[in-house]
CSV table of C-alpha atoms in Angstrom, one decimal:
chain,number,residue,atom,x,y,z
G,21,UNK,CA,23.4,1.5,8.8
G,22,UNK,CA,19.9,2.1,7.2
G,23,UNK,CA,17.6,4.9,8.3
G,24,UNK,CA,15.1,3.0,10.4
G,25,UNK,CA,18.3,1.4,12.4
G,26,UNK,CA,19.6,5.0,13.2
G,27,UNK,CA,16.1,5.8,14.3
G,28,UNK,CA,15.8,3.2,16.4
G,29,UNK,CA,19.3,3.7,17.8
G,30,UNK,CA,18.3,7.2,18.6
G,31,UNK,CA,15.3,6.4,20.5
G,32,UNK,CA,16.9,4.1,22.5
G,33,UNK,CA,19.6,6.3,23.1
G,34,UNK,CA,17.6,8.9,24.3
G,35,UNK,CA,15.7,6.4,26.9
G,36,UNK,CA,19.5,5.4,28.6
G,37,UNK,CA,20.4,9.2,28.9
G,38,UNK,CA,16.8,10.5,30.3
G,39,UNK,CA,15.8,12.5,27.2
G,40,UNK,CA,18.7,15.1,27.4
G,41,UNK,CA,19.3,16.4,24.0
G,42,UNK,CA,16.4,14.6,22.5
G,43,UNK,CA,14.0,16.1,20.8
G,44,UNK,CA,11.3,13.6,21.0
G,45,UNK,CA,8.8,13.6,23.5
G,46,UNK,CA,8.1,10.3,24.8
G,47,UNK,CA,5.0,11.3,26.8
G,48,UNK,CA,3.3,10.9,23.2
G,49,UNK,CA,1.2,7.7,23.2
G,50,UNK,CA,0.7,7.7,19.2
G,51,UNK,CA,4.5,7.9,19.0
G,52,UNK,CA,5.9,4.5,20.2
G,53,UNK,CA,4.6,1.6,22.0
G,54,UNK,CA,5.7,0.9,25.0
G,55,UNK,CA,7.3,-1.6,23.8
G,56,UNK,CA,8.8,-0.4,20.6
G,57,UNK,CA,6.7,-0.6,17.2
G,58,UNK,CA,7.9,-3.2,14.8
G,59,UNK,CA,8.9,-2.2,11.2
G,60,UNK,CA,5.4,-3.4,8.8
G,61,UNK,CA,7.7,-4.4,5.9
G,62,UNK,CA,9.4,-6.7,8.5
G,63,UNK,CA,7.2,-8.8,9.5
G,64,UNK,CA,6.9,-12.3,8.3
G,65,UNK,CA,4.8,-13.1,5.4
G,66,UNK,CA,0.5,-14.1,6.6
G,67,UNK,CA,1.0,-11.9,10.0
G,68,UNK,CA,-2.0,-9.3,9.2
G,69,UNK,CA,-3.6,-7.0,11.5
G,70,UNK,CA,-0.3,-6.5,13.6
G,71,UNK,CA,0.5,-3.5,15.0
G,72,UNK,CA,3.6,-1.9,13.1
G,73,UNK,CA,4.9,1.6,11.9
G,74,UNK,CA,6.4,2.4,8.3
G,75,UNK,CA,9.3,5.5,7.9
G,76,UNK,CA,7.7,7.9,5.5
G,77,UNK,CA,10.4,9.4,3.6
G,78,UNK,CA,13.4,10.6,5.9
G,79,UNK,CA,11.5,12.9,8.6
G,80,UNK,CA,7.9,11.3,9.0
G,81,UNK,CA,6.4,8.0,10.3
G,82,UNK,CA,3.3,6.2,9.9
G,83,UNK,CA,1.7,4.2,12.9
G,84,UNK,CA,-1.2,1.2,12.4
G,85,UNK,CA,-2.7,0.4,15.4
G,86,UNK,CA,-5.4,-2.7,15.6
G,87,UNK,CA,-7.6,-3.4,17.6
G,88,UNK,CA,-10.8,-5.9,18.0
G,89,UNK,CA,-14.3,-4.5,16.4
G,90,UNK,CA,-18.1,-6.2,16.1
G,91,UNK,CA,-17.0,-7.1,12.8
G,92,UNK,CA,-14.0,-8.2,11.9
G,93,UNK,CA,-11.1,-5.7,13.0
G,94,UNK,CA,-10.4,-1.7,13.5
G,95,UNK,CA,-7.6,-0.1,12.4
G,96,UNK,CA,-6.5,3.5,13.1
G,97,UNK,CA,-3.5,5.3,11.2
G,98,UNK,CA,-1.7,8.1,13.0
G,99,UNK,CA,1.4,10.0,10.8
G,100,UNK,CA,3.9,11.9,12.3
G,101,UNK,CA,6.8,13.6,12.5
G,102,UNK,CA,9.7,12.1,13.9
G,103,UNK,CA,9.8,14.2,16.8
G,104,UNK,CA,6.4,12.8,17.6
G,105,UNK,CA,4.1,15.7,16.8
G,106,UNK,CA,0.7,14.5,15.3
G,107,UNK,CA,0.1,15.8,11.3
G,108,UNK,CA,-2.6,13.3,10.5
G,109,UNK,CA,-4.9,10.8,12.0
G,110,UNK,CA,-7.7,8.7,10.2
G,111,UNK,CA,-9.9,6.0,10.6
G,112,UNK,CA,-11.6,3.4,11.9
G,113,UNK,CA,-10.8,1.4,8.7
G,114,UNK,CA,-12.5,-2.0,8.9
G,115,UNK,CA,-10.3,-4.6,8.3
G,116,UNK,CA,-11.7,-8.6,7.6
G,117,UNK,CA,-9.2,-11.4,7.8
G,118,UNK,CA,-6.3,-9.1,5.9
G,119,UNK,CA,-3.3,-11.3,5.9
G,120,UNK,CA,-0.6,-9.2,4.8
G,121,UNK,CA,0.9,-5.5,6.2
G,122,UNK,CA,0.3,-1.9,5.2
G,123,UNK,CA,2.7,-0.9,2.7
G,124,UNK,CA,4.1,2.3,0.6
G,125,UNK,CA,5.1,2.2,-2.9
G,126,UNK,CA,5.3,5.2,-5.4
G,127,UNK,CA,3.3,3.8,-8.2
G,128,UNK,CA,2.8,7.0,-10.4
G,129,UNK,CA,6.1,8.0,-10.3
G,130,UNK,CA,5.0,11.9,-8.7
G,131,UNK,CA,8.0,10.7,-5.7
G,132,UNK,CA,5.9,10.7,-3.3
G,133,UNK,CA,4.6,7.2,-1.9
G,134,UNK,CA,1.5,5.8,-1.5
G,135,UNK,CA,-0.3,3.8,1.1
G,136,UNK,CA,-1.5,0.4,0.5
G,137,UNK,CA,-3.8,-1.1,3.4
G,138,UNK,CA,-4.5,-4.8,2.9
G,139,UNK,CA,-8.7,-5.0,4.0
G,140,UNK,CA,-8.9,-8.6,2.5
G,141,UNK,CA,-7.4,-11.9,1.9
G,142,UNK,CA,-8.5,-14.6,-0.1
G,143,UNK,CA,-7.0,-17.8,-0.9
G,144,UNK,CA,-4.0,-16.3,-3.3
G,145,UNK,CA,-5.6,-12.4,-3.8
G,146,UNK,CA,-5.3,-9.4,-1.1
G,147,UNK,CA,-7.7,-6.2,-1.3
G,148,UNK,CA,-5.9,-3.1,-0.8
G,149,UNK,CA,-7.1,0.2,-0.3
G,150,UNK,CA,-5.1,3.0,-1.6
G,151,UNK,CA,-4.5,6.6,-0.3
G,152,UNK,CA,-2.1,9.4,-2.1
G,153,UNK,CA,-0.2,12.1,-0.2
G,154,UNK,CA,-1.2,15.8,-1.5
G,155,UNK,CA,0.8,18.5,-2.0
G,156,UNK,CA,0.6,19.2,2.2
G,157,UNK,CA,1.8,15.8,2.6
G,158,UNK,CA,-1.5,14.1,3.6
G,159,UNK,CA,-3.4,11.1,2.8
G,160,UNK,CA,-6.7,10.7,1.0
G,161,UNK,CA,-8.5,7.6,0.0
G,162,UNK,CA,-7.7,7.0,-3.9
G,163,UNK,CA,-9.5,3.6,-4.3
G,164,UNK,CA,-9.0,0.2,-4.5
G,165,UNK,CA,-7.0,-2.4,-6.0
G,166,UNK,CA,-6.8,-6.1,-5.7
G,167,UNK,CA,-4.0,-8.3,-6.2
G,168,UNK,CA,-1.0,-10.8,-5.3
G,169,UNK,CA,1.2,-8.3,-3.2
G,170,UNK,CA,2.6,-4.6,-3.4
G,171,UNK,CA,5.7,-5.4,-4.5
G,172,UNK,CA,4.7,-7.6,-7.2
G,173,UNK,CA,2.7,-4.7,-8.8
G,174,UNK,CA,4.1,-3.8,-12.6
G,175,UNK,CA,4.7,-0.1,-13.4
G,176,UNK,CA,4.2,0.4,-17.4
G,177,UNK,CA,3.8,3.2,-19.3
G,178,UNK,CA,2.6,5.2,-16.6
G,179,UNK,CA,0.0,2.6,-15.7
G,180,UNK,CA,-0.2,0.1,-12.5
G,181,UNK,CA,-0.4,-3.3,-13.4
G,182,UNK,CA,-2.1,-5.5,-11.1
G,183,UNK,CA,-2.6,-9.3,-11.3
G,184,UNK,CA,-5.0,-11.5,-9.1
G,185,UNK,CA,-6.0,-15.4,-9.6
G,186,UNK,CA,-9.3,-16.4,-11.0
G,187,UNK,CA,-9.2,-20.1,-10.8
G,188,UNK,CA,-6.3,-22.4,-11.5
G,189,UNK,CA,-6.5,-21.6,-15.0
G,190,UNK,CA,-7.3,-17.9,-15.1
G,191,UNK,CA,-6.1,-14.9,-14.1
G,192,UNK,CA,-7.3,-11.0,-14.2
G,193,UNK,CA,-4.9,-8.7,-15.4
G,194,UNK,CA,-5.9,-5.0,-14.6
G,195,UNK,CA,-4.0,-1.6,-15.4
G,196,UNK,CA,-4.9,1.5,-13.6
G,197,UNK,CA,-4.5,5.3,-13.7
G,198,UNK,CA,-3.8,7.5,-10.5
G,199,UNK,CA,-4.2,10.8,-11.1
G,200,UNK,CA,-5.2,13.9,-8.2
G,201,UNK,CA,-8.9,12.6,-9.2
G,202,UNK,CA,-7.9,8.9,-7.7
G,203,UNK,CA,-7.8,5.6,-9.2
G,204,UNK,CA,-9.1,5.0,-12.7
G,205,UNK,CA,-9.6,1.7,-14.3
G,206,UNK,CA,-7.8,1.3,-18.0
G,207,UNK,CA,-8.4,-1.9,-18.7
G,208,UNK,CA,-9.6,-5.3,-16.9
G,209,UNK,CA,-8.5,-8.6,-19.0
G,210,UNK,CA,-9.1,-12.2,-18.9
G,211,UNK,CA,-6.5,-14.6,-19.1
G,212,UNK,CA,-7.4,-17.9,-20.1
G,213,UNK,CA,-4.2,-19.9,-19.8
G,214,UNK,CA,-5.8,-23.0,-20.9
G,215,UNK,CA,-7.0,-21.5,-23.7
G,216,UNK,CA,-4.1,-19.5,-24.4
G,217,UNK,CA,-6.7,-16.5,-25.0
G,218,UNK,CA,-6.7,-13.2,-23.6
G,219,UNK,CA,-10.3,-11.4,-23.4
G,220,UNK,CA,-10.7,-7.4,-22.4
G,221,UNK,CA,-13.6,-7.4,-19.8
G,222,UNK,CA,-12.9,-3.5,-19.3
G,223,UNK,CA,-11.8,-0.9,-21.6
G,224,UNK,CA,-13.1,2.2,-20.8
G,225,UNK,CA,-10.0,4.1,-20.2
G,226,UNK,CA,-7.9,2.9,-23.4
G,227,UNK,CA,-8.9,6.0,-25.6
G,228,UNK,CA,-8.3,8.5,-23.1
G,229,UNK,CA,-4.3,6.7,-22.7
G,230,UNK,CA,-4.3,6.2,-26.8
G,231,UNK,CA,-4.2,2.8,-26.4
G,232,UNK,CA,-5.4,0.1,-28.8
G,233,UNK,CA,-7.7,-2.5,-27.3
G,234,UNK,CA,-5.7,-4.8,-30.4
G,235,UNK,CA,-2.4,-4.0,-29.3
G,236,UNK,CA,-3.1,-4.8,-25.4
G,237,UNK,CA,-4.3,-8.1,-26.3
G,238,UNK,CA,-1.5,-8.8,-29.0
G,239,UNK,CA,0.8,-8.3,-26.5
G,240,UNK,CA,-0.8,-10.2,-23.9
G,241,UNK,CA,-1.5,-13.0,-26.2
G,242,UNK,CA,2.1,-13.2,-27.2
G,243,UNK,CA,3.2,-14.4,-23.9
G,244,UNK,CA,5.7,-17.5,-23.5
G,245,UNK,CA,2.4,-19.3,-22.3
């Protein structure tokens, strides 16, 4: 039985015997709905701007809760413990026509995960903002990334790889850098699969990674096109 199924066993087991022996307190609003909170990385595919909760590790839990703004919608992020207790709150994040769920992903391989909140969908590409855990364990806003979905995202050398759709015969690939400092751009490239080209649109951070702005497009260029 996973972790999230032996949480949610536990909660409900603690409802049938009146909280004895629990330790959560279910007089928390932030902690459950009163219905029960469904799993983010459960829900079907397009179903954006749903409430939903993600299991942080083993002992801590993440809660998006929605709700109907002026413009487009507001979304406030509560992390806690599993006992319920409150470590972080922050928000209103603005979200506009986000089609896909908030999900976690350690993408610079310091094992601890971070937070991807989808702001945007297009036709194919989803915004994301991004927010790293310090060394307390709590978020910060690292930047943004845009791109197909979370899991699809490449780790290489260190670097995320991101890929979004330009039009039906280009593509952008972009690698980034997080670091304590936040996101850094790499590189931005052009794909031209008509043209079986690859053009750098952004190389600002290839020196400080040693890498060759020859290589990178080599290497894309020698694709099975």
């Amino acid at each position: 039985m996973s972790l999230k199924n032996r949480i949610m066993l536990a909660l409900a087991s603690c409802v049938l015997i009146g909280g004895a022996g629990c330790t959560q307190d279910f007089d928390q609003p932030d902690f459950v709905h009163d219905e029960g909170q469904p799993w983010c990385d459960e829900l079907e595919a397009g179903t954006g701007s749903t409430d939903c909760a993600l299991l942080l590790g083993e002992d801590h839990l993440l809660f998006f809760e929605y709700a109907p703004a002026a413009r487009g919608t507001r979304l406030m992020v509560n992390l806690n413990t599993l006992e319920g207790q409150e470590v972080q709150s922050f928000g209103p994040i603005i979200i506009d026509g986000a089609m896909a769920s908030p999900a976690l992903r350690d993408i610079n391989a310091d094992e601890r995960e971070e937070l991807f909140i989808p702001m945007m969908t297009g036709n194919v590409n989803t915004l994301y903002s991004l927010w790293q855990q310090d060394d307390e364990g709590l978020f910060h806003r690292a930047g943004e990334v845009s791109g197909f979905d979370v899991d699809g995202f490449e780790l290489r050398g260190g670097l995320m790889i991101t890929h979004s759709r330009g039009d039906a015969a280009t593509a952008y690939e972009t690698a980034s850098r997080l670091t304590v400092d936040g996101l850094g751009t790499v590189y931005e490239m052009l794909i031209d699969y008509a043209a079986r080209d690859c053009r750098l649109l952004d190389q600002s951070g290839l020196a400080a990674m040693q890498m060759s702005a020859a290589a990178v497009i080599a290497a894309c260029e020698s694709r099975d096109w």
